[in-house]
Short mmCIF file of C-alpha atoms in Angstrom, two decimals:
data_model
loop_
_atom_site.label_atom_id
_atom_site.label_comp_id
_atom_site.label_asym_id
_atom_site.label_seq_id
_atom_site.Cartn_x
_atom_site.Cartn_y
_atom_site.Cartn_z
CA UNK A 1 88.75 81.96 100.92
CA UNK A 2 90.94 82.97 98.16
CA UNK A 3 94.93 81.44 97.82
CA UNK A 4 96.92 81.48 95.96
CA UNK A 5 99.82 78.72 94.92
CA UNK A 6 103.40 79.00 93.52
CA UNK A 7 104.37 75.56 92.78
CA UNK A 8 108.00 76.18 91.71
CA UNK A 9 109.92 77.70 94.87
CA UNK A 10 113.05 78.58 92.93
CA UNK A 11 113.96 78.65 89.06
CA UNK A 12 116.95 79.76 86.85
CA UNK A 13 116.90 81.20 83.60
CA UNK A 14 120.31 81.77 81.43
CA UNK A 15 120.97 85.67 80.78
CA UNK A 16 119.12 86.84 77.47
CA UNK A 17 116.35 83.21 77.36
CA UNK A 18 112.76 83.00 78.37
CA UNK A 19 111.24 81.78 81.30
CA UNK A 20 108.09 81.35 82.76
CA UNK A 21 107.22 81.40 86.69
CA UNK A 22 103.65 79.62 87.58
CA UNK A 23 100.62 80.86 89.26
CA UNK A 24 97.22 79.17 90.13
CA UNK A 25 94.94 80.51 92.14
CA UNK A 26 91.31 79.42 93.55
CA UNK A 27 88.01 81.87 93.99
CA UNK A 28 84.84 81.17 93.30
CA UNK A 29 84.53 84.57 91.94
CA UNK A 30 84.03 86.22 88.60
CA UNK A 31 85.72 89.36 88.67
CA UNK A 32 89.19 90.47 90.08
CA UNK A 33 92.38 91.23 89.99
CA UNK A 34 96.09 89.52 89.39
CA UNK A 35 99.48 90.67 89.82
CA UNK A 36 102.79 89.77 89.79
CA UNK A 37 105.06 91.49 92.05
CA UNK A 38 108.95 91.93 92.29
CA UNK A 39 110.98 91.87 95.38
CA UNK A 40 114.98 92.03 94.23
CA UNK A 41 117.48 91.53 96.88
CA UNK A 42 116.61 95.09 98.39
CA UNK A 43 113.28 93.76 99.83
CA UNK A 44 111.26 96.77 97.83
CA UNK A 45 107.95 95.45 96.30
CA UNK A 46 107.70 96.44 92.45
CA UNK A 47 104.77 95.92 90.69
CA UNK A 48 105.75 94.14 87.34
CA UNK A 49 101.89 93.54 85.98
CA UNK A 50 98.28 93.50 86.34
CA UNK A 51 95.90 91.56 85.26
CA UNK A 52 92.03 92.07 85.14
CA UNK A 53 89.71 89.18 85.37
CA UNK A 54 86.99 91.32 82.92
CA UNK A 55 89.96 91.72 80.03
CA UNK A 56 90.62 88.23 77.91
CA UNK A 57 93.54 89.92 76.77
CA UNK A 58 96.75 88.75 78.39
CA UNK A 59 98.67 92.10 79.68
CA UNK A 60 102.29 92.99 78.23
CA UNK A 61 104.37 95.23 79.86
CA UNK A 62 107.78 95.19 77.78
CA UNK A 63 109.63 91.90 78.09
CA UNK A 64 106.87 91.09 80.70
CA UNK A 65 103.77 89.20 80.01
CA UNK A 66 101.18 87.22 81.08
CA UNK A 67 99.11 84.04 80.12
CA UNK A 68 96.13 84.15 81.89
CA UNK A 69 93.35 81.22 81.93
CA UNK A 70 89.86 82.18 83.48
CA UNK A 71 88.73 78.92 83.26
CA UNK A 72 91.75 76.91 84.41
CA UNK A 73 92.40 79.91 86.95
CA UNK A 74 95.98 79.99 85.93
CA UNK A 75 98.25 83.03 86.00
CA UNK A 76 101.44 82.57 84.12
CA UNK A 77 104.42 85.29 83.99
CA UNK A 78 106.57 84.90 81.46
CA UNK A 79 110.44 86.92 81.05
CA UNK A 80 111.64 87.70 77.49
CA UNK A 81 115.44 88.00 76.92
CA UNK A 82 115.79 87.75 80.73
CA UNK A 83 118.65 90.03 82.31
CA UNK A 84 120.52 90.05 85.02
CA UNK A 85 118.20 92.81 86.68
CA UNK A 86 115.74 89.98 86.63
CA UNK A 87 117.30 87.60 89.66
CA UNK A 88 114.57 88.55 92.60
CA UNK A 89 111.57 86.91 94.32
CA UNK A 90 108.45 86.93 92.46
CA UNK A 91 105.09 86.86 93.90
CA UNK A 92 101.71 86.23 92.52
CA UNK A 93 98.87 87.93 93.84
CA UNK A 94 94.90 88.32 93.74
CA UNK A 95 92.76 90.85 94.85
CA UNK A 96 88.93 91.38 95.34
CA UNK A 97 87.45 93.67 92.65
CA UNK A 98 85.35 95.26 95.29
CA UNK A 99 87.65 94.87 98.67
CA UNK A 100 90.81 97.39 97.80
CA UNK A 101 91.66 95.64 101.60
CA UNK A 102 93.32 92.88 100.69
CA UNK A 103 95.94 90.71 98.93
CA UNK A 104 96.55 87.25 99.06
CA UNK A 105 99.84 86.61 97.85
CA UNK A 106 101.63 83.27 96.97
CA UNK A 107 104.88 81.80 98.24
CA UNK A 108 106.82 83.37 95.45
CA UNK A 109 109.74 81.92 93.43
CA UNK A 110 113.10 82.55 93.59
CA UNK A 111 114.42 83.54 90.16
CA UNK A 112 118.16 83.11 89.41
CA UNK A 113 119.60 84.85 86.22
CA UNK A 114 122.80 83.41 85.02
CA UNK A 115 125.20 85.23 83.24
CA UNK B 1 105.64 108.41 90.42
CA UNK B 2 103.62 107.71 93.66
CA UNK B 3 106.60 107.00 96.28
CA UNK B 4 106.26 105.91 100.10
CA UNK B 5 109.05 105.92 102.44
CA UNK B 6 109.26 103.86 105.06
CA UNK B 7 111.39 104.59 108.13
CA UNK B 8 113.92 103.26 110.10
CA UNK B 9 114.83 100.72 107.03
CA UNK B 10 116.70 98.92 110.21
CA UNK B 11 116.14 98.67 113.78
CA UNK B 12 117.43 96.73 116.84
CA UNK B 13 115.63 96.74 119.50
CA UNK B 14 115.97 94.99 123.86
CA UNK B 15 113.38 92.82 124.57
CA UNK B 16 110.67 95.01 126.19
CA UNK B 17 111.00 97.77 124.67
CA UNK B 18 108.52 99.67 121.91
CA UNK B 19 109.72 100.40 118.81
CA UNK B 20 107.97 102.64 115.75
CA UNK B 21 107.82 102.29 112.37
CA UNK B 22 106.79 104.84 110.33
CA UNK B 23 105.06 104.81 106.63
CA UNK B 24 104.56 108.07 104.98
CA UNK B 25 103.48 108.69 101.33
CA UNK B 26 105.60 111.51 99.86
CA UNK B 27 103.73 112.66 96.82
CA UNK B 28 99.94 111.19 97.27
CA UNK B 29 97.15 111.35 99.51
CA UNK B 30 96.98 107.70 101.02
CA UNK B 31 93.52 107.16 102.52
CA UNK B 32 94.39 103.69 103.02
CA UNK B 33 97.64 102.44 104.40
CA UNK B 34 98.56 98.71 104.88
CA UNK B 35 100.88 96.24 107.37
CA UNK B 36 102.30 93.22 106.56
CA UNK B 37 105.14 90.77 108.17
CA UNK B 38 107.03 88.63 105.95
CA UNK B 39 108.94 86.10 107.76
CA UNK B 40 112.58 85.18 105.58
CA UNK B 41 111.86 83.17 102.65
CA UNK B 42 107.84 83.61 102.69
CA UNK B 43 105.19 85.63 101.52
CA UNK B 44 103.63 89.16 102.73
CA UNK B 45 101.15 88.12 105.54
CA UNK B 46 98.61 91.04 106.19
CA UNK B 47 98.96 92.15 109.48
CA UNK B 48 96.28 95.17 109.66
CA UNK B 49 94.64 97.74 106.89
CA UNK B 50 94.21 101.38 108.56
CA UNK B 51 92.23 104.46 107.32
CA UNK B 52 92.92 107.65 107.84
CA UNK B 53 90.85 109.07 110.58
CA UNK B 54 89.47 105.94 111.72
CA UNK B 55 90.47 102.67 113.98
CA UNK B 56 92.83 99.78 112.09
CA UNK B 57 91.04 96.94 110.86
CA UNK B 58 93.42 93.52 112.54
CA UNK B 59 93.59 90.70 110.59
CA UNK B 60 92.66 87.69 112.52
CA UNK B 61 95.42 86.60 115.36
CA UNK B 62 97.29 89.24 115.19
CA UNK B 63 97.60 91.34 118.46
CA UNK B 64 96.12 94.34 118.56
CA UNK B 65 97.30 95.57 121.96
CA UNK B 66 100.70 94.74 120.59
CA UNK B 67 100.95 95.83 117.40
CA UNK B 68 99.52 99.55 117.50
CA UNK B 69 98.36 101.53 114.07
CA UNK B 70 97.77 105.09 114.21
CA UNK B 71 96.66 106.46 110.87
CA UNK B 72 96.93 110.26 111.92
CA UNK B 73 96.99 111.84 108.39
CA UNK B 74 97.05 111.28 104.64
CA UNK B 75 100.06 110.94 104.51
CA UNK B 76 101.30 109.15 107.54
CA UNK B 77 100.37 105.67 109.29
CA UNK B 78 102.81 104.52 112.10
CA UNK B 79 103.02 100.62 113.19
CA UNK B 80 104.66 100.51 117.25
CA UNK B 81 105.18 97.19 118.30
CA UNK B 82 104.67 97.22 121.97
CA UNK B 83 106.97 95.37 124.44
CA UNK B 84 108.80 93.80 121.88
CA UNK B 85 109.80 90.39 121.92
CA UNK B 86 112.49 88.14 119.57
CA UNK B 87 109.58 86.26 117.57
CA UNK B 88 108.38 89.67 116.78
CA UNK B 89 111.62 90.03 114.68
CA UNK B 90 110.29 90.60 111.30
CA UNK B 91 110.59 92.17 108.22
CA UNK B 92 107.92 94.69 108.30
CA UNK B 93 106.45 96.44 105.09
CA UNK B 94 103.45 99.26 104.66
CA UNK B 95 101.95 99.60 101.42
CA UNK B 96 99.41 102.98 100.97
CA UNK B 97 96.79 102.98 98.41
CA UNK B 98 96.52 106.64 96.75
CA UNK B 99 92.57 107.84 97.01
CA UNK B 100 90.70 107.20 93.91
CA UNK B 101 93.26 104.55 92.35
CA UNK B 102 91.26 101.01 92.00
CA UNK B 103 94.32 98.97 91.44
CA UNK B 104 98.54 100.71 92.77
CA UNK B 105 99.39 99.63 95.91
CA UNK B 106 102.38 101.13 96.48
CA UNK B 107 104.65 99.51 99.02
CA UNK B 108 107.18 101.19 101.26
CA UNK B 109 110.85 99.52 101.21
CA UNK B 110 110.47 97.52 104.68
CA UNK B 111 111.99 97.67 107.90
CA UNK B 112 114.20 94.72 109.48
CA UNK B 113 113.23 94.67 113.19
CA UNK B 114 115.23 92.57 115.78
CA UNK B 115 114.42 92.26 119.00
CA UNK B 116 117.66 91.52 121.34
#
């Protein structure tokens, strides 16, 4: 079975630095998917970025990107000039390329932005 | 962009009563909607995936006769949890995937269930 492991439970990041939340995951699969998903205080899930397992490139969405191992099955997120905006839980996920069924999520991380 | 609404975004309920949650997608054709529970501080656990048309798929322990799915239409999937009970005091969330997208799942805002 797939899981999925966020080893740091809670982090803080001073307003306008970088930090990066961790993400490992284990499948004995070759193709799939990775995201990172936001929940801020108001409980709605936002997707912040996807990864696919096919693409060696590492995704960007604005001051959101990834660093994404294949081999080491690492998942990395990293914030750019983090804002304030930023403070919510963070969850890594994987999903099947050919199951659209299911996610397995991590724990997530706690991110704290301080001003 | 593809928006689903989830209502009531609260809910108190008595012990032994039944109490519905509904998940609707407001601008997209869902043909697959999805449960999950997420206990404070933890991840999204996967309760059930349903299909429009057809039965809900349970993940394994959780209570079928208890937690009902009803995927009536495209648009709308209801979750009733059946005489209720406090541990079933949850944060609930749906998530629909829109027919023909491979990857968004988008997820509804949640509801807070408690069970008095």
């Amino acid at each position: 079975a797939q899981t999925v492991t966020q080893s740091q439970p809670e982090m803080s990041v001073q307003e306008a630095e970088t930090v990066t939340l961790s993400c490992t995951y284990d499948t004995s699969e070759s193709d799939y998917y990775l995201f990172w998903y936001k929940q801020p205080p108001s409980r709605q899930m936002i997707l912040v970025i996807r990864q696919e397992a096919y693409k060696q490139q590492n995704a960007t969405e604005n001051r959101f990107s990834v660093n994404f191992q294949k081999a080491a099955k690492s998942f990395s997120l990293k914030i750019s000039d983090s804002q304030l905006g930023d403070a919510a839980m963070y969850f890594c996920a994987y999903r099947r390329l050919y199951n659209f069924n299911k996610f397995y999520f991590g724990s997530g991380t706690k991110l704290n932005v301080k001003p | 962009g593809a928006v689903v609404s989830q209502h009531p975004s609260r809910v108190i309920c008595k012990s032994g009563t039944s109490v519905k949650i509904e998940c609707r997608s407001l601008d997209f054709q869902a043909t697959t909607m999805f449960w999950y529970r997420q206990f404070p501080k933890q991840s999204l656990m996967l309760m059930a995936t349903s299909n429009e048309g057809s039965k809900a798929t349970y993940e394994q322990g959780v209570e079928k006769d208890k937690f009902l799915i009803n995927h009536a239409s495209l648009t709308l999937s209801t979750l009733t949890v059946t005489s209720a009970h406090p541990e079933d005091s949850s944060f609930y969330i749906c998530s629909a995937r829109m027919r023909g997208d491979n990857y968004g799942y988008t997820f509804g805002s949640g509801t807070r269930l408690t069970v008095v």
